[in-house]
Short mmCIF file of C-alpha atoms and ligand atoms in Angstrom, two decimals:
data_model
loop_
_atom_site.label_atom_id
_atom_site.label_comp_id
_atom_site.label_asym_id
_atom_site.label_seq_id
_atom_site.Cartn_x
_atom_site.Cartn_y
_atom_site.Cartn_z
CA UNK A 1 0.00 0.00 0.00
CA UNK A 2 1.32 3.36 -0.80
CA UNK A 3 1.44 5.63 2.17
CA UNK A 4 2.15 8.60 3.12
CA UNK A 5 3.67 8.55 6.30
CA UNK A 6 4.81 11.98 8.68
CA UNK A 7 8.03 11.94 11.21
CA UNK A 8 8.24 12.61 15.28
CA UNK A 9 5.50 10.57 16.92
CA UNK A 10 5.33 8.07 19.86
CA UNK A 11 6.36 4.63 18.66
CA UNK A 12 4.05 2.12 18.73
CA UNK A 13 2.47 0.85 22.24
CA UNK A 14 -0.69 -1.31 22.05
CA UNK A 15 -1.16 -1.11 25.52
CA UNK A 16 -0.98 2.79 25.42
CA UNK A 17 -3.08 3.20 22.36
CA UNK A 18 -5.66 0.83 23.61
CA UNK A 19 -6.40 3.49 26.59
CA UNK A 20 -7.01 5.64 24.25
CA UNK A 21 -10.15 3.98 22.54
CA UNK A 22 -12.63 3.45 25.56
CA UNK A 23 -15.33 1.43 23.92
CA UNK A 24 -12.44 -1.64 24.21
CA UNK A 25 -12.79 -1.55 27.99
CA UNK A 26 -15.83 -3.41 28.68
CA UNK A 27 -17.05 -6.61 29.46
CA UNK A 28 -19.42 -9.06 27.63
CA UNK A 29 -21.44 -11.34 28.69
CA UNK A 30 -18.86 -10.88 32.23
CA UNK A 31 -16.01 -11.68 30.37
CA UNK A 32 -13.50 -9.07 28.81
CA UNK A 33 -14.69 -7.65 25.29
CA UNK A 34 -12.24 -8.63 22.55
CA UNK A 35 -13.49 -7.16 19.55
CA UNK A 36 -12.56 -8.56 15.99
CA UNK A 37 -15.18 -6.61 14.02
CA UNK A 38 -13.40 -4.06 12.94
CA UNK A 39 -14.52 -4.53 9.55
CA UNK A 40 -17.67 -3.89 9.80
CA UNK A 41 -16.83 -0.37 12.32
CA UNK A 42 -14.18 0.39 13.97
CA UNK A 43 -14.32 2.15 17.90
CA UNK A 44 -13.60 5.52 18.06
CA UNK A 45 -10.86 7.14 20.41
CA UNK A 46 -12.36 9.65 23.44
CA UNK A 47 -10.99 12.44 20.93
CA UNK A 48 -13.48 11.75 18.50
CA UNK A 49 -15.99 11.56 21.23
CA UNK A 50 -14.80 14.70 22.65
CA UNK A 51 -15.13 16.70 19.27
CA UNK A 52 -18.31 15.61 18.81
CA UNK A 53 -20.16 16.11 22.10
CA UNK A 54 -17.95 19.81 21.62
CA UNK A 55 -19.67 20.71 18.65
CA UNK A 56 -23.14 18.98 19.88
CA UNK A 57 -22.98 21.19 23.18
CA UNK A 58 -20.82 24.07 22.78
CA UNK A 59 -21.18 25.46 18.76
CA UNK A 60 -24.27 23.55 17.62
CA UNK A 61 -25.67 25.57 14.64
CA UNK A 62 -25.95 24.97 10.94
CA UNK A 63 -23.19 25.58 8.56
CA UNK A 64 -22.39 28.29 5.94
CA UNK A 65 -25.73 30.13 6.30
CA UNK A 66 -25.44 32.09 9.53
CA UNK A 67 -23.79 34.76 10.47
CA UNK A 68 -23.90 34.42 14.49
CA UNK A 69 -21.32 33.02 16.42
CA UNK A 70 -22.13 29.49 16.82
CA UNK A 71 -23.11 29.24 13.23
CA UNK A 72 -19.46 30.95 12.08
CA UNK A 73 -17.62 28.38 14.84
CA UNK A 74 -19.01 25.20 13.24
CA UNK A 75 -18.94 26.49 9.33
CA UNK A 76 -14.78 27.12 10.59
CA UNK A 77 -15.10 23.61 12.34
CA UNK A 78 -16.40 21.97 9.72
CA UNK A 79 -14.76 23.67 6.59
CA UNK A 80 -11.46 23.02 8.55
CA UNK A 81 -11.98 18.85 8.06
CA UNK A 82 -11.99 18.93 4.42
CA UNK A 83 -8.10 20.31 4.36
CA UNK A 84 -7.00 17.65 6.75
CA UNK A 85 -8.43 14.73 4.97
CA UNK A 86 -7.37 16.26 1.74
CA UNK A 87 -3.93 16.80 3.27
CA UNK A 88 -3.88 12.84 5.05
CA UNK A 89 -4.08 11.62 1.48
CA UNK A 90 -2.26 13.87 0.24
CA UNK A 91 -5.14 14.51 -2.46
CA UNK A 92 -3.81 17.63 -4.48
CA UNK A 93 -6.81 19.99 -3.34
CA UNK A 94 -9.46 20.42 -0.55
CA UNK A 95 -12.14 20.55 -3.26
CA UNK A 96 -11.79 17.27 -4.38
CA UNK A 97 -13.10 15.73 -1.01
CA UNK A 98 -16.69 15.45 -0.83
CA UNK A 99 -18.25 14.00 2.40
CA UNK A 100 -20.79 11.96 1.69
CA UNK A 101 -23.47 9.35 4.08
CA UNK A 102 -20.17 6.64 3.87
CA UNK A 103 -18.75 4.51 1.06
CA UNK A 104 -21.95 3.05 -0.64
CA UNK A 105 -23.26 6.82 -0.90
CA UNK A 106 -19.85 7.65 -2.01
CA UNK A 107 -20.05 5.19 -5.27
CA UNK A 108 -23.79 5.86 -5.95
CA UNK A 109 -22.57 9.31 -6.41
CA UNK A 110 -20.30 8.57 -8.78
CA UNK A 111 -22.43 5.81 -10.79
CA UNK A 112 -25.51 8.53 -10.30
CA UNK A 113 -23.33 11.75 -11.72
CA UNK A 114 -19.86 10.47 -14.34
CA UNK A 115 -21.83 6.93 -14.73
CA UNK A 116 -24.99 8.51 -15.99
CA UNK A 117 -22.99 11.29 -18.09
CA UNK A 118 -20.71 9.22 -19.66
CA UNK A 119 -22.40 5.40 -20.29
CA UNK A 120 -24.44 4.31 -23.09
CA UNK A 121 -25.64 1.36 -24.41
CA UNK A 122 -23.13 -1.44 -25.03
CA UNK A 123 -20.36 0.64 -23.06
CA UNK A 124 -19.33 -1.42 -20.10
CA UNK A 125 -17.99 -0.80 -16.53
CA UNK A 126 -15.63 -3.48 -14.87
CA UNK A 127 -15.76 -4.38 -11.08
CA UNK A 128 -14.30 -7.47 -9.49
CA UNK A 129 -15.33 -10.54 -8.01
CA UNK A 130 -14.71 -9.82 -4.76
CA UNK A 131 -16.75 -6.43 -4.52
CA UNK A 132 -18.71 -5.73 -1.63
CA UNK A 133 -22.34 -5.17 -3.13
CA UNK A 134 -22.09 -1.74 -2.34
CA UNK A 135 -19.66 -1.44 -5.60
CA UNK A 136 -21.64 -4.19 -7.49
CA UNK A 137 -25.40 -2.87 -7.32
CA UNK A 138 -25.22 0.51 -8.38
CA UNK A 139 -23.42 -0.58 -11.15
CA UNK A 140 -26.03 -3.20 -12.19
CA UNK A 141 -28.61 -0.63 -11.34
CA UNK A 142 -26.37 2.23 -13.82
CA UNK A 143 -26.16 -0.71 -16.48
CA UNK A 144 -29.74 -1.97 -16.80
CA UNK A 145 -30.83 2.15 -17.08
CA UNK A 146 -28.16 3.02 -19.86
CA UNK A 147 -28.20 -0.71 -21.27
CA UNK A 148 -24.58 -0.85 -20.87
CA UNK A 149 -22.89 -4.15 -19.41
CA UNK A 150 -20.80 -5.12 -15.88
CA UNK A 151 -17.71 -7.32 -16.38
CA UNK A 152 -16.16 -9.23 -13.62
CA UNK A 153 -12.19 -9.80 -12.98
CA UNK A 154 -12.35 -13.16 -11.59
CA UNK A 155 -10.07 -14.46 -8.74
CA UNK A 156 -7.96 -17.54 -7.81
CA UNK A 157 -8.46 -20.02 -5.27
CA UNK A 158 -6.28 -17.80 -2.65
CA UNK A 159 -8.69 -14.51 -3.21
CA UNK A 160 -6.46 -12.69 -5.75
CA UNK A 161 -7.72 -11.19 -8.42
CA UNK A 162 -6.57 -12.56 -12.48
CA UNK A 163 -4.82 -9.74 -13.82
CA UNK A 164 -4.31 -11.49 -17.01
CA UNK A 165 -8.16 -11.63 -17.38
CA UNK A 166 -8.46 -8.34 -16.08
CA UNK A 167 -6.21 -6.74 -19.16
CA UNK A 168 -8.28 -8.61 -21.55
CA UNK A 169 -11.16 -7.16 -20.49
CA UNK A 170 -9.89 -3.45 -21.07
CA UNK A 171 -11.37 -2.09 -24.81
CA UNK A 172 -12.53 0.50 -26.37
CA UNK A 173 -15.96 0.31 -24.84
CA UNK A 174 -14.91 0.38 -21.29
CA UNK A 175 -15.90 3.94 -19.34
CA UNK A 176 -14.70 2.89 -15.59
CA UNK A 177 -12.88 0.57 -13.57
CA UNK A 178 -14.32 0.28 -10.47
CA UNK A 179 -12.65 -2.37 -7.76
CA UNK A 180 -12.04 -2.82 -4.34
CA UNK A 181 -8.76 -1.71 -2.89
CA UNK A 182 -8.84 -4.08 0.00
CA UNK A 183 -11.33 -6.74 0.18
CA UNK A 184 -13.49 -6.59 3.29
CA UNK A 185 -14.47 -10.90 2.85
CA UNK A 186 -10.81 -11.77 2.23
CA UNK A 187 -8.52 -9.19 3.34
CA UNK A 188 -6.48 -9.55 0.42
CA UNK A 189 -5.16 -6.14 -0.78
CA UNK A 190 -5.43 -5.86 -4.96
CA UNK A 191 -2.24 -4.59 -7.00
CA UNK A 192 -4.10 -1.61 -7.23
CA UNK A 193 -1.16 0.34 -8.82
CA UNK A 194 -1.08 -2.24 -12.32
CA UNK A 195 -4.82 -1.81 -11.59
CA UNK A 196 -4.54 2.00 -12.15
CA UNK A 197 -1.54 1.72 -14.87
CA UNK A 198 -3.47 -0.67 -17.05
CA UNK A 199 -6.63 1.03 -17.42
CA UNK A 200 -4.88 4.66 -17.69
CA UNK A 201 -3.05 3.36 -19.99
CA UNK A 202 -6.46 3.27 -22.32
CA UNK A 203 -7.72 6.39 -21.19
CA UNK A 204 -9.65 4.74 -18.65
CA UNK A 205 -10.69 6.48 -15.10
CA UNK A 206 -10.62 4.46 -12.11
CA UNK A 207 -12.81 4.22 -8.67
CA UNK A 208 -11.25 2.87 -5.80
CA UNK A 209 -13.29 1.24 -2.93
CA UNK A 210 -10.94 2.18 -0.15
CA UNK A 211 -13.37 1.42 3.11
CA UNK A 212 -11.32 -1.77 4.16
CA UNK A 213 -7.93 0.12 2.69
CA UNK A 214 -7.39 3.29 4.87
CA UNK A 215 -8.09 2.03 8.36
CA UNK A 216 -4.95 -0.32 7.61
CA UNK A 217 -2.93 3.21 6.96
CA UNK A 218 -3.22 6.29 5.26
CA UNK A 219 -2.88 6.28 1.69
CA UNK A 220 -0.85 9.06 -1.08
CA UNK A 221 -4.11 9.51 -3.04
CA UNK A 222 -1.72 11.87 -5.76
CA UNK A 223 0.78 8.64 -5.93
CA UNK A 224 -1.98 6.53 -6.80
CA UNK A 225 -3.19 9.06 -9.38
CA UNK A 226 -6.46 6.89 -8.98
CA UNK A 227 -9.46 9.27 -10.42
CA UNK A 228 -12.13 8.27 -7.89
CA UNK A 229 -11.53 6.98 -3.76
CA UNK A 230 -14.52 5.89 -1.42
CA UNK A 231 -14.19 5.37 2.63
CA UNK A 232 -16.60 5.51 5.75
CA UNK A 233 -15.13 7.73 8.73
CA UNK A 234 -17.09 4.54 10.75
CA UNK A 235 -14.33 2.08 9.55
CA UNK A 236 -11.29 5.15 10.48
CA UNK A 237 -12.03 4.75 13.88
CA UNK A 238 -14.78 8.10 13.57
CA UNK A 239 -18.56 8.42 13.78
CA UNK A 240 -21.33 6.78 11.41
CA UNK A 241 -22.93 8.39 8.63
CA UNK A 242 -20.09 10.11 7.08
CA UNK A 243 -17.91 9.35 4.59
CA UNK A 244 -16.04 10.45 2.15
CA UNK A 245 -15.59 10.83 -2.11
CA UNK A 246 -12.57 11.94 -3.69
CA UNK A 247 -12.24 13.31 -7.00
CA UNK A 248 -9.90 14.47 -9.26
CA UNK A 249 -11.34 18.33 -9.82
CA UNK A 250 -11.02 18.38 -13.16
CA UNK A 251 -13.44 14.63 -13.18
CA UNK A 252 -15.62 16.87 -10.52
CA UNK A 253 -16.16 19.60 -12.91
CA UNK A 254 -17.37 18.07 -15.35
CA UNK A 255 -19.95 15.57 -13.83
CA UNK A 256 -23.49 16.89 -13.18
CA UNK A 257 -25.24 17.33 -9.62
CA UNK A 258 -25.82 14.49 -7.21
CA UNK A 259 -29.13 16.06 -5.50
CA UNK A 260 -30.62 19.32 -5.49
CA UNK A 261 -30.90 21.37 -2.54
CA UNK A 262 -29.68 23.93 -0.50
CA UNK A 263 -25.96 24.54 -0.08
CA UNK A 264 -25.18 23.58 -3.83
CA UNK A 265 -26.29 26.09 -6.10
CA UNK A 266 -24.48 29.09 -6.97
CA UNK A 267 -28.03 30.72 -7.22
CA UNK A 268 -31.92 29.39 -7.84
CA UNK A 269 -34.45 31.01 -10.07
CA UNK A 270 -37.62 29.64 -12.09
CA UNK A 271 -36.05 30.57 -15.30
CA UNK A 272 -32.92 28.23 -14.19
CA UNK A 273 -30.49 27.13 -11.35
CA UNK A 274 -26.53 27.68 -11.62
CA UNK A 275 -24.30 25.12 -9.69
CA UNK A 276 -21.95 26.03 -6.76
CA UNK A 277 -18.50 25.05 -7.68
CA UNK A 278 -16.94 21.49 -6.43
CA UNK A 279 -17.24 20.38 -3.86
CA UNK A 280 -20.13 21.97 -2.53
CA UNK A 281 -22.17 21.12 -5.98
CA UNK A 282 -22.18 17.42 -4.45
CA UNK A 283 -23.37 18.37 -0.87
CA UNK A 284 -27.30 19.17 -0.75
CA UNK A 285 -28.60 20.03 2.51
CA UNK A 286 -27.42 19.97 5.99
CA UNK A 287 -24.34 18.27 6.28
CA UNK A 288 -23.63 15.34 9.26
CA UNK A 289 -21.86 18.66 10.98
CA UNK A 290 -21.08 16.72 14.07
CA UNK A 291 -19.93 13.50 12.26
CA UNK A 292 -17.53 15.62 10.05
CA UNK A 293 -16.02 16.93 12.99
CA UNK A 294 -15.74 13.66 14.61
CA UNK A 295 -14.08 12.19 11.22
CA UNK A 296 -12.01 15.38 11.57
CA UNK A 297 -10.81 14.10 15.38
CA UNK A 298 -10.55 10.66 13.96
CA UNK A 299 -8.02 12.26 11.58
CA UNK A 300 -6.13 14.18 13.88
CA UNK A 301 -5.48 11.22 15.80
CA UNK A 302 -4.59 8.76 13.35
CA UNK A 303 -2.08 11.80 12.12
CA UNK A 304 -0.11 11.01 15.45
CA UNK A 305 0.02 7.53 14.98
CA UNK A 306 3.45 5.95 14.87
CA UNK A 307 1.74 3.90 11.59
CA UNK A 308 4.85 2.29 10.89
CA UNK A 309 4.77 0.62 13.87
CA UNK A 310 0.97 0.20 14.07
CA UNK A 311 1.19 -1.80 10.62
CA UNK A 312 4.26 -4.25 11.72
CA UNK A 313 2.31 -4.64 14.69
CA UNK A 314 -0.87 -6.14 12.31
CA UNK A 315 1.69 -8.30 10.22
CA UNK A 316 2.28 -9.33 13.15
CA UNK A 317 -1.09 -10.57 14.60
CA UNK A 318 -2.19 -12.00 11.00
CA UNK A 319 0.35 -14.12 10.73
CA UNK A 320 -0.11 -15.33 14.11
CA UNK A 321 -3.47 -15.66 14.25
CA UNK A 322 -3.26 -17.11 10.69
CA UNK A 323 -1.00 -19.99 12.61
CA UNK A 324 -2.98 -20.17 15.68
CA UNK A 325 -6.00 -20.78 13.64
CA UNK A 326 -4.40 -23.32 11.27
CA UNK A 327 -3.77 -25.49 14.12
CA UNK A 328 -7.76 -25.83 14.64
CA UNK A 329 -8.92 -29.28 13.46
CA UNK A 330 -11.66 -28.30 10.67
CA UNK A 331 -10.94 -25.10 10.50
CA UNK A 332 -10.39 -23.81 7.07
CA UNK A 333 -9.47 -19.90 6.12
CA UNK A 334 -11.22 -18.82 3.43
CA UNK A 335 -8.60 -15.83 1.61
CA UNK A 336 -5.65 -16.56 2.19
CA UNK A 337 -3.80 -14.61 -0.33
CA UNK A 338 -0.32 -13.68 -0.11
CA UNK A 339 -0.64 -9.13 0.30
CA UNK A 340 -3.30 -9.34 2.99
CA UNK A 341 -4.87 -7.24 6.14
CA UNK A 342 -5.59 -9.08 9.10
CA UNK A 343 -8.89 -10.48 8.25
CA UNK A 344 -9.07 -13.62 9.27
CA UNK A 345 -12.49 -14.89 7.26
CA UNK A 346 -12.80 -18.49 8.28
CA UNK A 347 -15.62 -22.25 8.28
CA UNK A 348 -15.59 -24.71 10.33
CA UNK A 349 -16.44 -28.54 9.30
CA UNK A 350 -18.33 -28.72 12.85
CA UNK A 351 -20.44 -25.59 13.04
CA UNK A 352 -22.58 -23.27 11.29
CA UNK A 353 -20.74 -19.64 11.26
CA UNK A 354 -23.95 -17.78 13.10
CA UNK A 355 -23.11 -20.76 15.92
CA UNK A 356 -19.29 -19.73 16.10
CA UNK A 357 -20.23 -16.25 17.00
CA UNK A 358 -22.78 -17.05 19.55
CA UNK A 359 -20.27 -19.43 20.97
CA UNK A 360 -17.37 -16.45 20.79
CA UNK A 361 -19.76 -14.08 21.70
CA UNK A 362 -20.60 -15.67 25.12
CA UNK A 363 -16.89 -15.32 25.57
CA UNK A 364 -17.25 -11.69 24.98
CA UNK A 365 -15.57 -12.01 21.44
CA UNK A 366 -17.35 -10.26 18.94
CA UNK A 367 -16.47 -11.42 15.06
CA UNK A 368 -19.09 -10.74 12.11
CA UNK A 369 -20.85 -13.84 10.54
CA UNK A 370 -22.34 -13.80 7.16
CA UNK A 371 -21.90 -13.24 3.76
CA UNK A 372 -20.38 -9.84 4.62
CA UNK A 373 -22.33 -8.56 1.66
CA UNK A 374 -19.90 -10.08 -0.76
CA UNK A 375 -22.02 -13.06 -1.85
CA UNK A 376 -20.25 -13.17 -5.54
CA UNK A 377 -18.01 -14.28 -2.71
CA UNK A 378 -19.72 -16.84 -0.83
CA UNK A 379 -20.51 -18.33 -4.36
CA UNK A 380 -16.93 -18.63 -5.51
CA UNK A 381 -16.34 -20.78 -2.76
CA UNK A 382 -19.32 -22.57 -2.61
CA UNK A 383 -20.66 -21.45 0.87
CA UNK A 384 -23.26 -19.38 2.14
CA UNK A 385 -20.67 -17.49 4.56
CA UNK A 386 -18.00 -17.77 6.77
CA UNK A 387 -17.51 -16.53 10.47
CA UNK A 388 -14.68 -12.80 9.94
CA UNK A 389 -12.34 -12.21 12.73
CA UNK A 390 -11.60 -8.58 11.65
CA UNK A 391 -8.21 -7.12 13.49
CA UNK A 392 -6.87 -3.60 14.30
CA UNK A 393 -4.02 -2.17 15.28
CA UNK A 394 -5.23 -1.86 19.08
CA UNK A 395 -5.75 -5.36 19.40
CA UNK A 396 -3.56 -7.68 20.36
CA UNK A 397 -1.64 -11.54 20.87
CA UNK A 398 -3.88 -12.07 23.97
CA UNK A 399 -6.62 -10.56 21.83
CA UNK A 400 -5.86 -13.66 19.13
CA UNK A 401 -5.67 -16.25 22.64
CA UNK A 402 -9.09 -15.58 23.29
CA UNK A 403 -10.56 -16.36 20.33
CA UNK A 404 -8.11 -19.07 19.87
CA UNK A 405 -9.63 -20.67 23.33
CA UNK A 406 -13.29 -19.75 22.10
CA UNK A 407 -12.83 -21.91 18.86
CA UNK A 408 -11.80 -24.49 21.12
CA UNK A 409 -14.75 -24.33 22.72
CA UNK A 410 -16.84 -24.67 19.56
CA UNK A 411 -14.98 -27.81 18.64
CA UNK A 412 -15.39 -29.35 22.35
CA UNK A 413 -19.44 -28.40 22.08
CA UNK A 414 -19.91 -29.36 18.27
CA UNK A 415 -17.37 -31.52 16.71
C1 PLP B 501 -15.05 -2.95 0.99
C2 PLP B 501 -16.29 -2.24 1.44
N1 PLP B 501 -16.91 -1.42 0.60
C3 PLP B 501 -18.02 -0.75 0.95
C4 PLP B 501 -18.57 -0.92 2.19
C5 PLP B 501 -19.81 -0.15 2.54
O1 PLP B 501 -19.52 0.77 3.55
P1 PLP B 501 -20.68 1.62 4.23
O2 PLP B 501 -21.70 0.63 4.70
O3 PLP B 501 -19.99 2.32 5.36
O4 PLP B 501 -21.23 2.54 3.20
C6 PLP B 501 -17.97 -1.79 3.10
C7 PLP B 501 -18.57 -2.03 4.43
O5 PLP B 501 -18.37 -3.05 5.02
C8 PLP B 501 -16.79 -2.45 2.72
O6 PLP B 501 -16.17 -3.28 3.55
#
């Protein structure tokens, strides 16, 4: 993963940075929480909660329509959070981040906006195999509408993608590229840069689902050069309900409104409306004010992260827990390629997945069971879903013991 990493902070101490998040200090069912959904959302350090109960209590008031003090303290609050997630992917301008609802707003924007612009019948948009549906139906919703067509990189046995395959399907016809940066079922992490180089090579712009990428570290948007990036602040360790779209300015221009509304017109009369300039053209209404400030905490902290260290320290629990739960009899991973996160997607011969996490969960373990909403997925493999131990850089060996112990428990009850 390219990233884009700053000097001078603490080095790495799970112990230290695990005070920091306070959700992680609780106990389950009476036992202590060890929680291995990270995937799905993250916690949030008390600095997140902090910002947001700030703007809640102290500044609440809408943005960029008031002139009072309150208002004027959360436009500055809020304006402020688009230059530091612009500058913590190094995207080349604050106006090419637009916060949207989270990543499945973020790509119906673009399918909605550049899809509808620029498809037409028999043109064709290419996802993978491994999407989560969030970057499968809009397409198949864009492509029935414009009578265009979806093609589908297929994957290996490990969870890689076929890059061989995926060239082949590059032509003349082709208006986007559109695949997962870091698969949220598998964990693998796609060669996104020969993904990027092969389709620019043609011409062709390309979307990047990054929700599973950036909580793993922060990534050089302009090194990528990739023309479209999607994430949820709930995955980066901030609040629900926001998330963010980048997108190269000059792509941003050009594209049409998402919705109408306030706060994205330049000015509104019955003979005809004129469009605010990007970003705001893509932000009708009300904002989440508090959750952009939160996402803005959530940045702030993960600025003073010692990532270096916070990423050997993940190597270091997947391939751990990938040994610990190899040694499981009937236990089979399900991903297992060779550039991975720690995701640690997983069946077992003796039980059903939804009975693993009741079992883990009365040990106060919480993992996600399911199809993860990657059923393409489940299908490859031939199952209906697996039982997702997701990990972050707060947890821990002792974290990996527990549910090591609580699998052993599912074999004692059902094998
Ligand atoms: C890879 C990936 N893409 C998209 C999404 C959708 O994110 P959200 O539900 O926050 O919009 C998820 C959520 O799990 C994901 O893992």
């Amino acid at each position: 993963m390219t990233t884009a990493l700053s000097a001078q902070r603490l080095p790495f101490d799970v112990e230290r940075v695990r005070r920091d998040f306070p959700g992680l200090d609780q106990t389950v069912h009476g036992k202590p929480l060890v929680y291995l959904d990270n995937g799905a959302t993250a916690q949030v350090p008390q600095c997140v909660l902090d910002a947001m109960q700030g703007f809640h209590r102290d500044y609440r008031a809408n943005v960029h329509r008031g002139i009072h003090q309150l208002s004027a303290t959360a436009t500055a609050a809020y304006d402020a959070v688009r230059g530091k997630v612009a500058r913590y992917l190094n995207a080349a301008s604050e106006s090419e981040i637009v916060f949207t609802r989270g990543t499945t707003e973020s790509i119906n924007l673009v399918a909605s906006t550049f899809g509808r612009a620029n498809l037409g019948p028999g043109d064709e948009v290419v996802v993978s195999q491994m999407e989560h549906h969030s970057n499968i139906v809009p397409w198949q919703i864009l492509c029935e509408e414009k009578g265009a067509r979806l093609r589908v990189i297929p994957m290996n046995e490990r969870g890689e993608l076929d890059m061989e395959h995926f060239a082949s399907l590059l032509n003349e016809r082709t208006r986007l590229v559109s695949v997962v940066h870091t698969s949220n079922a598998l964990g693998t992490i796609n060669p996104v840069r020969q993904i990027l180089d092969l389709s620019h090579a043609r011409g062709i712009p390309v979307l990047l689902d990054g929700a599973q990428a950036v909580p793993h570290g922060p990534v050089d948007l302009q090194a990528l050069d990739c023309d479209f990036f999607a994430f949820s602040a709930h995955k980066l360790f901030g609040p629900t309900g926001v998330g963010v779209l980048y997108g190269k300015r000059a792509l941003l221009d050009e594209m049409p409104p998402y919705q109408g509304g306030g706060d994205m017109i330049e000015s509104v009369s019955f003979a005809g409306t004129t469009y605010a300039e990007p970003p705001h053209k893509f932000e009708a209404g009300t904002p989440n004010i508090g959750g952009v400030i939160g996402l803005g905490a959530a940045i702030d902290y993960l600025e003073e992260l010692d990532w270096s260290g916070a990423v050997a320290h993940e190597a270091d629990l997947l391939q751990y827990a990938t040994e610990k739960l190899s040694e499981i009899a009937g236990l089979r991973l399900v991903g297992t390629a060779v550039n991975k996160v720690a995701v640690l997607s997983f069946v077992m011969d003796c039980a059903h997945p939804h009975d693993i996490a009741a079992i883990l969960d009365q040990e106060g373990i919480a993992v996600r069971t399911g199809h993860h909403c990657a059923e393409p997925v489940m299908d490859f493999f031939g199952i209906s879903g697996t039982a997702r131990a997701s990990l972050s850089f707060y947890n821990t060996r002792e974290d990996v013991d527990r549910l090591y112990s609580g699998l052993q428990t599912v074999v004692s009850l059902f094998g």
